């Protein structure tokens, strides 16, 4: 019965009729069969009613018990080793290819391996892979591969200093995310320049290698933006692998919210999670007419020029942090955790399904289309005249509907995760204690649906 109720609630925003506009794909426009008011209210009600349904009809421990992990099978160590070696080698070759083609190849973004690979396949594609099967970055990381090669040459770990400083935490990774993804990827022309892309990758690689030689392997786990980003995205993956003592890989299915019920223990991770949620929304917002109006209005008012866009990004990030901190304070006063910081540590992982859902909904066409372009470029390199267009089947109505579905599902998973956590960390009524966070999730659901409802501005 609860399953049928959830399906009805979930389909509510999709079954009414009206008009709205959606993001452009292939230069076309689409009038969605849903009025904006129905879309926003329906999405918000789906999240609100899911929270209420969980509070009154389920026991949290039934959703996060050991029954939440289902074994699928085991890969023998020989196959695991072969996969790891092949993946690591191919990604290292791709990394070298980025440097060579970016610096010396034809400087056309759509025809250069560097720009076609780095931004859609590497940055976004590996993120989508992490959403499905967990982070593969410890295997793929080219700078970690080079570092481990140095360790083999030296016959042991390479580290100038004794250990990674505790005070550094994941702050270097956060800085890298804010500058690399928040500013460079979203607000500059570097992603359209093969040469500048290659230079950026080479500089980042030198920083990573320098940190690894200075602080050891822990640097790659905590200071590398890609490592932290993909590890957090991997928290919501429905597929997980566990290495056995024999080296085999145990493959299992799990509830996507399972790892999101584990509180974090560091301020930097909290700030990173909020940056993930905010930045993917900001990425979508920059394509809307409202952002363009705001941007040029502030430019005219201040006379600061292009720097305004970066200022708007950081102001918005500060606003997201402030709202999350307010929710943490209100949740603590309602009976959650021992203080506001401990409450923030409990709440932060619960919004990861939201970041993951928006990341997938916003970027999967970009990744798939670029993968086809990469295959086409590879064919040309070996004089094989092939053209791959994998999105020909994807109509604009289907794409728009998929965005709505994925975003609402992500918010539902976040509600489930928060329900479990609130049950574990408070003795008060869950519905009352959970109200500030549920309100935030409802508001963000409506904001996300509003962003994808707006027409794209070039």
Tab-separated table of C-alpha atoms in Angstrom:
chain	number	residue	atom	x	y	z
A	1	UNK	CA	0.000	0.000	0.000
A	2	UNK	CA	2.804	2.428	0.884
A	3	UNK	CA	4.443	1.726	-2.469
A	4	UNK	CA	1.246	2.622	-4.333
A	5	UNK	CA	0.901	5.803	-2.303
A	6	UNK	CA	4.483	6.808	-3.087
A	7	UNK	CA	3.930	6.210	-6.807
A	8	UNK	CA	0.790	8.369	-6.802
A	9	UNK	CA	2.590	11.155	-4.959
A	10	UNK	CA	5.569	10.933	-7.268
A	11	UNK	CA	3.468	11.093	-10.459
A	12	UNK	CA	1.361	14.009	-9.219
A	13	UNK	CA	3.513	16.748	-10.819
A	14	UNK	CA	3.578	14.877	-14.143
A	15	UNK	CA	-0.054	14.108	-14.872
A	16	UNK	CA	-1.564	17.589	-15.147
A	17	UNK	CA	-1.630	19.754	-18.272
A	18	UNK	CA	-0.568	23.266	-19.221
A	19	UNK	CA	2.428	25.097	-20.669
A	20	UNK	CA	5.971	25.818	-19.578
A	21	UNK	CA	9.322	26.153	-21.265
A	22	UNK	CA	12.350	23.947	-20.803
A	23	UNK	CA	16.028	23.992	-21.591
A	24	UNK	CA	16.935	23.845	-25.256
A	25	UNK	CA	18.381	20.701	-26.824
A	26	UNK	CA	19.572	20.787	-30.380
A	27	UNK	CA	18.380	24.365	-30.783
A	28	UNK	CA	14.682	23.533	-30.337
A	29	UNK	CA	12.088	24.728	-27.863
A	30	UNK	CA	9.557	22.653	-25.942
A	31	UNK	CA	6.311	23.685	-24.275
A	32	UNK	CA	5.862	21.199	-21.452
A	33	UNK	CA	2.373	19.893	-20.639
A	34	UNK	CA	2.543	21.225	-17.093
A	35	UNK	CA	1.824	24.766	-15.860
A	36	UNK	CA	4.620	26.143	-13.693
A	37	UNK	CA	2.384	26.467	-10.643
A	38	UNK	CA	1.375	22.788	-10.869
A	39	UNK	CA	4.983	21.744	-11.473
A	40	UNK	CA	6.379	23.593	-8.453
A	41	UNK	CA	3.537	22.791	-6.065
A	42	UNK	CA	3.394	19.181	-7.236
A	43	UNK	CA	7.144	18.682	-6.753
A	44	UNK	CA	7.064	20.336	-3.330
A	45	UNK	CA	4.040	18.309	-2.247
A	46	UNK	CA	5.731	15.100	-3.368
A	47	UNK	CA	8.635	15.789	-0.996
A	48	UNK	CA	6.396	16.988	1.844
A	49	UNK	CA	3.956	14.094	1.615
A	50	UNK	CA	6.824	11.597	1.379
A	51	UNK	CA	8.235	12.966	4.639
A	52	UNK	CA	4.826	12.760	6.270
A	53	UNK	CA	4.220	9.257	4.942
A	54	UNK	CA	7.565	8.033	6.296
A	55	UNK	CA	6.958	9.633	9.692
A	56	UNK	CA	3.594	7.979	10.206
A	57	UNK	CA	3.867	4.622	8.424
A	58	UNK	CA	7.458	3.291	8.527
A	59	UNK	CA	10.074	2.236	10.997
A	60	UNK	CA	13.437	3.815	10.015
A	61	UNK	CA	15.473	0.759	10.939
A	62	UNK	CA	13.618	-1.288	8.307
A	63	UNK	CA	15.062	0.969	5.609
A	64	UNK	CA	18.660	0.874	6.783
A	65	UNK	CA	19.164	-2.623	8.093
A	66	UNK	CA	21.530	-5.228	6.779
A	67	UNK	CA	18.717	-6.213	4.430
A	68	UNK	CA	19.523	-2.963	2.610
A	69	UNK	CA	22.538	-4.661	0.970
A	70	UNK	CA	21.951	-7.417	-1.552
A	71	UNK	CA	24.842	-9.507	-2.842
A	72	UNK	CA	24.997	-9.847	-6.636
A	73	UNK	CA	28.166	-11.829	-7.225
A	74	UNK	CA	31.946	-11.931	-6.995
A	75	UNK	CA	34.660	-11.078	-9.501
A	76	UNK	CA	37.859	-13.126	-9.104
A	77	UNK	CA	41.035	-11.240	-8.265
A	78	UNK	CA	42.560	-11.939	-11.694
A	79	UNK	CA	39.720	-10.128	-13.463
A	80	UNK	CA	39.757	-7.309	-10.910
A	81	UNK	CA	43.489	-6.789	-11.441
A	82	UNK	CA	43.086	-6.826	-15.226
A	83	UNK	CA	40.297	-4.239	-15.079
A	84	UNK	CA	42.291	-1.982	-12.759
A	85	UNK	CA	45.445	-2.151	-14.895
A	86	UNK	CA	43.562	-1.504	-18.139
A	87	UNK	CA	41.540	1.382	-16.697
A	88	UNK	CA	44.594	2.994	-15.102
A	89	UNK	CA	46.688	2.637	-18.258
A	90	UNK	CA	43.994	3.975	-20.572
A	91	UNK	CA	43.317	6.993	-18.369
A	92	UNK	CA	47.028	7.770	-18.108
A	93	UNK	CA	47.264	7.615	-21.910
A	94	UNK	CA	44.225	9.907	-22.141
A	95	UNK	CA	45.885	12.330	-19.706
A	96	UNK	CA	48.997	12.457	-21.878
A	97	UNK	CA	46.774	12.845	-24.940
A	98	UNK	CA	45.102	15.869	-23.347
A	99	UNK	CA	48.468	17.582	-22.878
A	100	UNK	CA	49.724	16.785	-26.389
A	101	UNK	CA	46.571	17.557	-28.358
A	102	UNK	CA	45.658	20.544	-26.216
A	103	UNK	CA	49.027	22.217	-26.629
A	104	UNK	CA	49.858	21.204	-30.191
A	105	UNK	CA	46.596	20.084	-31.834
A	106	UNK	CA	43.998	22.039	-33.757
A	107	UNK	CA	42.553	24.746	-31.534
A	108	UNK	CA	38.881	24.012	-32.167
A	109	UNK	CA	36.950	22.956	-29.062
A	110	UNK	CA	34.630	20.470	-30.764
A	111	UNK	CA	37.480	18.857	-32.717
A	112	UNK	CA	40.210	18.680	-30.084
A	113	UNK	CA	40.601	15.689	-27.760
A	114	UNK	CA	41.530	17.909	-24.793
A	115	UNK	CA	38.281	19.864	-24.632
A	116	UNK	CA	36.049	16.957	-25.681
A	117	UNK	CA	37.574	14.667	-23.037
A	118	UNK	CA	38.416	16.829	-20.007
A	119	UNK	CA	35.185	18.696	-19.322
A	120	UNK	CA	32.381	16.304	-20.361
A	121	UNK	CA	34.004	12.858	-20.121
A	122	UNK	CA	36.526	13.330	-17.303
A	123	UNK	CA	34.854	15.902	-15.047
A	124	UNK	CA	31.202	15.031	-15.647
A	125	UNK	CA	31.382	11.492	-17.021
A	126	UNK	CA	33.447	10.071	-14.165
A	127	UNK	CA	31.025	11.794	-11.765
A	128	UNK	CA	28.104	9.955	-13.372
A	129	UNK	CA	30.083	6.709	-13.153
A	130	UNK	CA	30.663	7.357	-9.452
A	131	UNK	CA	26.908	7.877	-9.005
A	132	UNK	CA	26.325	4.377	-10.347
A	133	UNK	CA	29.173	2.221	-9.027
A	134	UNK	CA	31.118	4.335	-6.528
A	135	UNK	CA	34.235	6.403	-7.044
A	136	UNK	CA	36.786	4.914	-9.467
A	137	UNK	CA	39.256	7.753	-8.916
A	138	UNK	CA	41.804	5.847	-6.827
A	139	UNK	CA	42.324	3.700	-9.932
A	140	UNK	CA	42.016	6.373	-12.640
A	141	UNK	CA	43.930	9.280	-11.068
A	142	UNK	CA	46.925	9.948	-13.379
A	143	UNK	CA	48.926	11.820	-10.748
A	144	UNK	CA	48.417	9.016	-8.253
A	145	UNK	CA	49.582	6.555	-10.922
A	146	UNK	CA	52.742	8.616	-11.485
A	147	UNK	CA	53.302	8.944	-7.732
A	148	UNK	CA	52.976	5.198	-7.196
A	149	UNK	CA	55.483	4.700	-10.011
A	150	UNK	CA	57.898	6.974	-8.135
A	151	UNK	CA	57.320	4.953	-4.974
A	152	UNK	CA	58.207	1.768	-6.812
A	153	UNK	CA	61.403	3.347	-8.113
A	154	UNK	CA	62.312	4.508	-4.604
A	155	UNK	CA	61.393	1.165	-3.063
A	156	UNK	CA	58.956	2.702	-0.595
A	157	UNK	CA	56.628	5.586	0.142
A	158	UNK	CA	57.783	9.021	-1.060
A	159	UNK	CA	57.095	11.749	1.495
A	160	UNK	CA	59.258	14.716	2.465
A	161	UNK	CA	57.219	15.424	5.591
A	162	UNK	CA	56.023	12.858	8.083
A	163	UNK	CA	52.276	13.104	7.503
A	164	UNK	CA	49.433	15.091	6.012
A	165	UNK	CA	48.613	18.048	8.322
A	166	UNK	CA	45.340	17.516	10.119
A	167	UNK	CA	44.445	21.207	9.864
A	168	UNK	CA	44.516	21.048	6.058
A	169	UNK	CA	41.639	18.558	6.069
A	170	UNK	CA	39.762	18.688	2.727
A	171	UNK	CA	40.118	22.467	2.403
A	172	UNK	CA	42.530	22.265	-0.584
A	173	UNK	CA	39.990	20.096	-2.417
A	174	UNK	CA	37.223	22.596	-1.649
A	175	UNK	CA	39.304	25.495	-2.974
A	176	UNK	CA	40.002	23.489	-6.105
A	177	UNK	CA	36.301	22.767	-6.548
A	178	UNK	CA	35.187	26.366	-6.085
A	179	UNK	CA	37.812	27.711	-8.483
A	180	UNK	CA	37.949	24.859	-10.995
A	181	UNK	CA	34.291	23.862	-11.250
A	182	UNK	CA	32.457	26.854	-9.829
A	183	UNK	CA	34.423	29.584	-11.614
A	184	UNK	CA	36.557	28.171	-14.436
A	185	UNK	CA	34.135	25.581	-15.783
A	186	UNK	CA	30.977	27.668	-15.436
A	187	UNK	CA	32.127	31.247	-15.947
A	188	UNK	CA	35.195	31.345	-18.206
A	189	UNK	CA	36.082	30.454	-21.808
A	190	UNK	CA	38.779	27.977	-20.746
A	191	UNK	CA	36.528	24.924	-21.383
A	192	UNK	CA	36.302	26.077	-25.015
A	193	UNK	CA	40.066	26.480	-25.399
A	194	UNK	CA	42.106	23.286	-25.937
A	195	UNK	CA	45.392	25.004	-25.110
A	196	UNK	CA	44.140	26.639	-21.914
A	197	UNK	CA	42.468	23.385	-20.882
A	198	UNK	CA	45.752	21.502	-21.315
A	199	UNK	CA	47.653	24.172	-19.373
A	200	UNK	CA	45.109	24.047	-16.540
A	201	UNK	CA	45.351	20.241	-16.350
A	202	UNK	CA	49.156	20.358	-16.361
A	203	UNK	CA	49.267	22.965	-13.569
A	204	UNK	CA	46.816	20.983	-11.458
A	205	UNK	CA	48.801	17.789	-12.065
A	206	UNK	CA	52.009	19.499	-10.885
A	207	UNK	CA	50.248	20.747	-7.747
A	208	UNK	CA	48.934	17.253	-7.014
A	209	UNK	CA	52.315	15.611	-7.589
A	210	UNK	CA	54.070	18.248	-5.508
A	211	UNK	CA	51.643	17.726	-2.634
A	212	UNK	CA	51.974	13.957	-2.898
A	213	UNK	CA	55.767	14.082	-2.768
A	214	UNK	CA	55.533	16.448	0.209
A	215	UNK	CA	52.806	14.785	2.267
A	216	UNK	CA	52.507	11.246	0.915
A	217	UNK	CA	49.550	9.281	-0.437
A	218	UNK	CA	47.061	10.839	2.008
A	219	UNK	CA	47.337	14.058	-0.031
A	220	UNK	CA	45.657	12.377	-3.006
A	221	UNK	CA	42.725	11.197	-0.909
A	222	UNK	CA	41.997	14.451	0.909
A	223	UNK	CA	43.423	17.343	-1.134
A	224	UNK	CA	42.504	16.217	-4.660
A	225	UNK	CA	39.234	17.832	-5.746
A	226	UNK	CA	38.359	14.888	-7.979
A	227	UNK	CA	38.949	12.370	-5.189
A	228	UNK	CA	36.673	14.142	-2.715
A	229	UNK	CA	34.026	14.993	-5.328
A	230	UNK	CA	33.735	11.467	-6.703
A	231	UNK	CA	33.902	9.900	-3.238
A	232	UNK	CA	30.926	12.000	-2.115
A	233	UNK	CA	28.987	11.239	-5.285
A	234	UNK	CA	29.803	7.569	-4.745
A	235	UNK	CA	27.942	7.727	-1.435
A	236	UNK	CA	24.651	7.475	-3.306
A	237	UNK	CA	25.669	4.719	-5.739
A	238	UNK	CA	23.270	1.741	-5.756
A	239	UNK	CA	26.143	-0.589	-6.674
A	240	UNK	CA	29.036	-1.165	-4.307
A	241	UNK	CA	32.133	-3.351	-4.385
A	242	UNK	CA	34.059	-4.735	-1.433
A	243	UNK	CA	37.507	-6.306	-1.715
A	244	UNK	CA	37.906	-9.621	0.074
A	245	UNK	CA	41.088	-10.832	1.753
A	246	UNK	CA	41.799	-12.932	-1.347
A	247	UNK	CA	41.588	-9.856	-3.579
A	248	UNK	CA	38.219	-10.734	-5.095
A	249	UNK	CA	35.565	-8.050	-5.558
A	250	UNK	CA	32.212	-8.662	-3.875
A	251	UNK	CA	29.533	-6.805	-5.870
A	252	UNK	CA	26.360	-5.773	-4.046
A	253	UNK	CA	23.277	-3.632	-4.494
A	254	UNK	CA	22.260	-1.230	-1.741
A	255	UNK	CA	19.700	1.442	-1.001
A	256	UNK	CA	21.001	4.697	-2.542
A	257	UNK	CA	20.470	6.559	0.723
A	258	UNK	CA	22.364	4.045	2.878
A	259	UNK	CA	25.743	5.846	3.026
A	260	UNK	CA	23.973	9.205	3.345
A	261	UNK	CA	22.919	8.293	6.865
A	262	UNK	CA	26.511	8.481	8.155
A	263	UNK	CA	27.384	11.862	9.664
A	264	UNK	CA	30.588	13.613	8.597
A	265	UNK	CA	33.257	14.709	11.053
A	266	UNK	CA	34.810	17.731	9.373
A	267	UNK	CA	33.739	21.296	8.535
A	268	UNK	CA	35.497	21.100	5.173
A	269	UNK	CA	33.329	18.184	4.063
A	270	UNK	CA	30.189	20.064	5.106
A	271	UNK	CA	31.300	23.070	3.054
A	272	UNK	CA	32.195	20.798	0.122
A	273	UNK	CA	28.771	19.101	0.124
A	274	UNK	CA	26.984	22.459	0.157
A	275	UNK	CA	29.270	23.621	-2.674
A	276	UNK	CA	28.262	20.567	-4.724
A	277	UNK	CA	24.556	21.252	-4.248
A	278	UNK	CA	24.950	24.962	-4.938
A	279	UNK	CA	27.318	24.807	-7.910
A	280	UNK	CA	25.273	22.430	-10.044
A	281	UNK	CA	22.247	24.672	-9.459
A	282	UNK	CA	24.294	27.772	-10.242
A	283	UNK	CA	25.457	26.090	-13.451
A	284	UNK	CA	21.843	25.709	-14.545
A	285	UNK	CA	20.909	29.199	-13.329
A	286	UNK	CA	23.609	30.874	-15.437
A	287	UNK	CA	21.756	29.741	-18.568
A	288	UNK	CA	18.517	31.489	-17.626
A	289	UNK	CA	17.313	34.948	-18.736
A	290	UNK	CA	17.022	35.957	-15.084
A	291	UNK	CA	20.746	35.410	-14.471
A	292	UNK	CA	21.666	37.389	-17.579
A	293	UNK	CA	19.451	40.261	-16.431
A	294	UNK	CA	21.006	40.161	-12.959
A	295	UNK	CA	24.557	39.885	-14.316
A	296	UNK	CA	24.365	42.825	-16.692
A	297	UNK	CA	22.376	44.873	-14.227
A	298	UNK	CA	25.088	44.502	-11.568
A	299	UNK	CA	27.792	45.143	-14.188
A	300	UNK	CA	26.158	48.406	-15.195
A	301	UNK	CA	25.669	49.381	-11.565
A	302	UNK	CA	29.199	48.613	-10.367
A	303	UNK	CA	31.276	48.934	-13.540
A	304	UNK	CA	33.281	45.861	-12.513
A	305	UNK	CA	32.946	43.971	-15.795
A	306	UNK	CA	33.349	40.162	-16.001
A	307	UNK	CA	34.443	39.877	-12.350
A	308	UNK	CA	30.798	40.360	-11.381
A	309	UNK	CA	29.916	36.790	-12.351
A	310	UNK	CA	32.541	35.387	-9.968
A	311	UNK	CA	31.314	37.701	-7.211
A	312	UNK	CA	27.731	36.531	-7.773
A	313	UNK	CA	28.883	32.918	-7.558
A	314	UNK	CA	30.608	33.394	-4.190
A	315	UNK	CA	27.752	35.510	-2.815
A	316	UNK	CA	25.320	32.762	-3.757
A	317	UNK	CA	27.541	30.134	-2.154
A	318	UNK	CA	27.677	32.175	1.021
A	319	UNK	CA	23.890	32.367	0.942
A	320	UNK	CA	23.559	28.583	0.612
A	321	UNK	CA	25.972	28.080	3.530
A	322	UNK	CA	24.019	30.580	5.611
A	323	UNK	CA	20.675	28.910	4.920
A	324	UNK	CA	22.084	25.476	5.723
A	325	UNK	CA	23.601	26.760	8.968
A	326	UNK	CA	20.227	28.315	9.899
A	327	UNK	CA	18.531	24.955	9.288
A	328	UNK	CA	21.172	23.283	11.479
A	329	UNK	CA	20.512	25.779	14.284
A	330	UNK	CA	16.743	25.324	14.059
A	331	UNK	CA	17.057	21.538	13.933
A	332	UNK	CA	19.309	21.583	16.998
A	333	UNK	CA	16.821	23.746	18.896
A	334	UNK	CA	14.113	21.261	17.897
A	335	UNK	CA	16.074	18.507	19.654
A	336	UNK	CA	18.718	17.200	17.230
A	337	UNK	CA	22.336	16.534	18.311
A	338	UNK	CA	24.343	18.283	21.019
A	339	UNK	CA	25.041	21.596	19.270
A	340	UNK	CA	24.620	23.347	15.903
A	341	UNK	CA	27.945	22.059	14.503
A	342	UNK	CA	27.142	18.462	15.413
A	343	UNK	CA	23.725	18.975	13.829
A	344	UNK	CA	25.325	20.253	10.612
A	345	UNK	CA	27.574	17.180	10.569
A	346	UNK	CA	24.486	14.986	10.823
A	347	UNK	CA	22.453	16.861	8.215
A	348	UNK	CA	25.086	17.440	5.515
A	349	UNK	CA	25.165	13.895	4.040
A	350	UNK	CA	21.388	13.852	3.655
A	351	UNK	CA	21.532	16.441	0.852
A	352	UNK	CA	23.972	14.367	-1.224
A	353	UNK	CA	21.112	12.598	-3.096
A	354	UNK	CA	19.900	16.056	-4.142
A	355	UNK	CA	23.321	17.032	-5.501
A	356	UNK	CA	23.597	13.667	-7.245
A	357	UNK	CA	20.148	13.896	-8.819
A	358	UNK	CA	20.695	17.389	-10.164
A	359	UNK	CA	24.167	16.446	-11.413
A	360	UNK	CA	22.727	13.512	-13.348
A	361	UNK	CA	19.669	15.361	-14.645
A	362	UNK	CA	21.661	18.399	-15.738
A	363	UNK	CA	24.649	16.658	-17.325
A	364	UNK	CA	23.788	13.228	-18.708
A	365	UNK	CA	22.944	14.519	-22.238
A	366	UNK	CA	26.184	16.533	-22.253
A	367	UNK	CA	28.203	13.437	-21.325
A	368	UNK	CA	26.484	11.089	-23.782
A	369	UNK	CA	26.688	13.555	-26.649
A	370	UNK	CA	30.367	14.244	-25.955
A	371	UNK	CA	31.093	10.521	-25.756
A	372	UNK	CA	29.711	10.202	-29.264
A	373	UNK	CA	31.857	13.120	-30.378
A	374	UNK	CA	34.922	11.476	-28.815
A	375	UNK	CA	34.251	8.258	-30.749
A	376	UNK	CA	33.844	10.289	-33.930
A	377	UNK	CA	37.170	12.071	-33.351
A	378	UNK	CA	38.903	8.770	-32.613
A	379	UNK	CA	37.570	7.353	-35.871
A	380	UNK	CA	38.898	10.316	-37.813
A	381	UNK	CA	42.319	9.904	-36.204
A	382	UNK	CA	42.606	6.410	-37.736
A	383	UNK	CA	40.929	7.493	-40.987
A	384	UNK	CA	37.675	5.723	-40.188
A	385	UNK	CA	34.784	7.942	-41.363
A	386	UNK	CA	32.243	7.307	-38.611
A	387	UNK	CA	29.815	9.731	-37.029
A	388	UNK	CA	28.200	8.819	-33.711
A	389	UNK	CA	25.159	10.818	-32.559
A	390	UNK	CA	23.844	8.923	-29.524
A	391	UNK	CA	21.146	11.466	-28.626
A	392	UNK	CA	19.119	11.282	-31.826
A	393	UNK	CA	16.537	9.204	-29.965
A	394	UNK	CA	16.207	11.724	-27.113
A	395	UNK	CA	13.298	14.039	-27.823
A	396	UNK	CA	13.027	17.265	-25.890
A	397	UNK	CA	9.833	16.183	-24.049
A	398	UNK	CA	11.572	12.983	-22.909
A	399	UNK	CA	14.642	14.909	-21.745
A	400	UNK	CA	12.561	17.447	-19.837
A	401	UNK	CA	10.453	14.741	-18.190
A	402	UNK	CA	13.593	12.796	-17.226
A	403	UNK	CA	14.986	15.877	-15.486
A	404	UNK	CA	11.811	16.313	-13.442
A	405	UNK	CA	11.673	12.628	-12.522
A	406	UNK	CA	15.345	12.395	-11.480
A	407	UNK	CA	15.274	15.607	-9.433
A	408	UNK	CA	12.142	14.592	-7.510
A	409	UNK	CA	13.543	11.092	-6.891
A	410	UNK	CA	16.749	12.632	-5.517
A	411	UNK	CA	14.772	14.738	-3.071
A	412	UNK	CA	12.732	11.721	-1.983
A	413	UNK	CA	15.931	9.775	-1.277
A	414	UNK	CA	17.205	12.755	0.726
A	415	UNK	CA	14.019	12.737	2.782
A	416	UNK	CA	14.439	9.013	3.489
A	417	UNK	CA	18.071	9.524	4.577
A	418	UNK	CA	17.128	12.402	6.863
A	419	UNK	CA	14.272	10.368	8.357
A	420	UNK	CA	16.696	7.596	9.328
A	421	UNK	CA	19.230	10.039	10.775
A	422	UNK	CA	16.669	11.954	12.800
A	423	UNK	CA	15.424	8.703	14.305
A	424	UNK	CA	18.981	7.835	15.380
A	425	UNK	CA	19.937	11.235	16.799
A	426	UNK	CA	16.842	12.546	18.551
A	427	UNK	CA	14.336	11.395	21.135
A	428	UNK	CA	11.808	14.036	20.066
A	429	UNK	CA	9.023	13.517	17.528
A	430	UNK	CA	10.699	13.017	14.144
A	431	UNK	CA	8.165	15.113	12.230
A	432	UNK	CA	8.740	18.162	14.462
A	433	UNK	CA	12.525	17.862	14.549
A	434	UNK	CA	12.732	17.190	10.817
A	435	UNK	CA	10.565	20.184	9.885
A	436	UNK	CA	13.391	22.720	9.190
A	437	UNK	CA	15.260	20.322	6.892
A	438	UNK	CA	12.085	19.158	5.159
A	439	UNK	CA	11.131	22.776	4.535
A	440	UNK	CA	14.550	23.398	3.016
A	441	UNK	CA	14.209	20.340	0.771
A	442	UNK	CA	10.766	21.436	-0.403
A	443	UNK	CA	12.068	24.913	-1.220
A	444	UNK	CA	15.082	23.518	-3.069
A	445	UNK	CA	12.878	21.089	-5.004
A	446	UNK	CA	10.824	24.008	-6.250
A	447	UNK	CA	13.950	26.024	-7.043
A	448	UNK	CA	15.459	23.132	-9.014
A	449	UNK	CA	12.259	22.615	-10.997
A	450	UNK	CA	12.070	26.343	-11.689
A	451	UNK	CA	15.625	26.346	-13.072
A	452	UNK	CA	14.964	23.497	-15.489
A	453	UNK	CA	11.702	25.167	-16.557
A	454	UNK	CA	13.469	28.274	-17.814
A	455	UNK	CA	14.561	28.756	-21.442
A	456	UNK	CA	18.291	28.656	-22.177
A	457	UNK	CA	20.068	31.905	-23.022
A	458	UNK	CA	23.239	31.517	-25.117
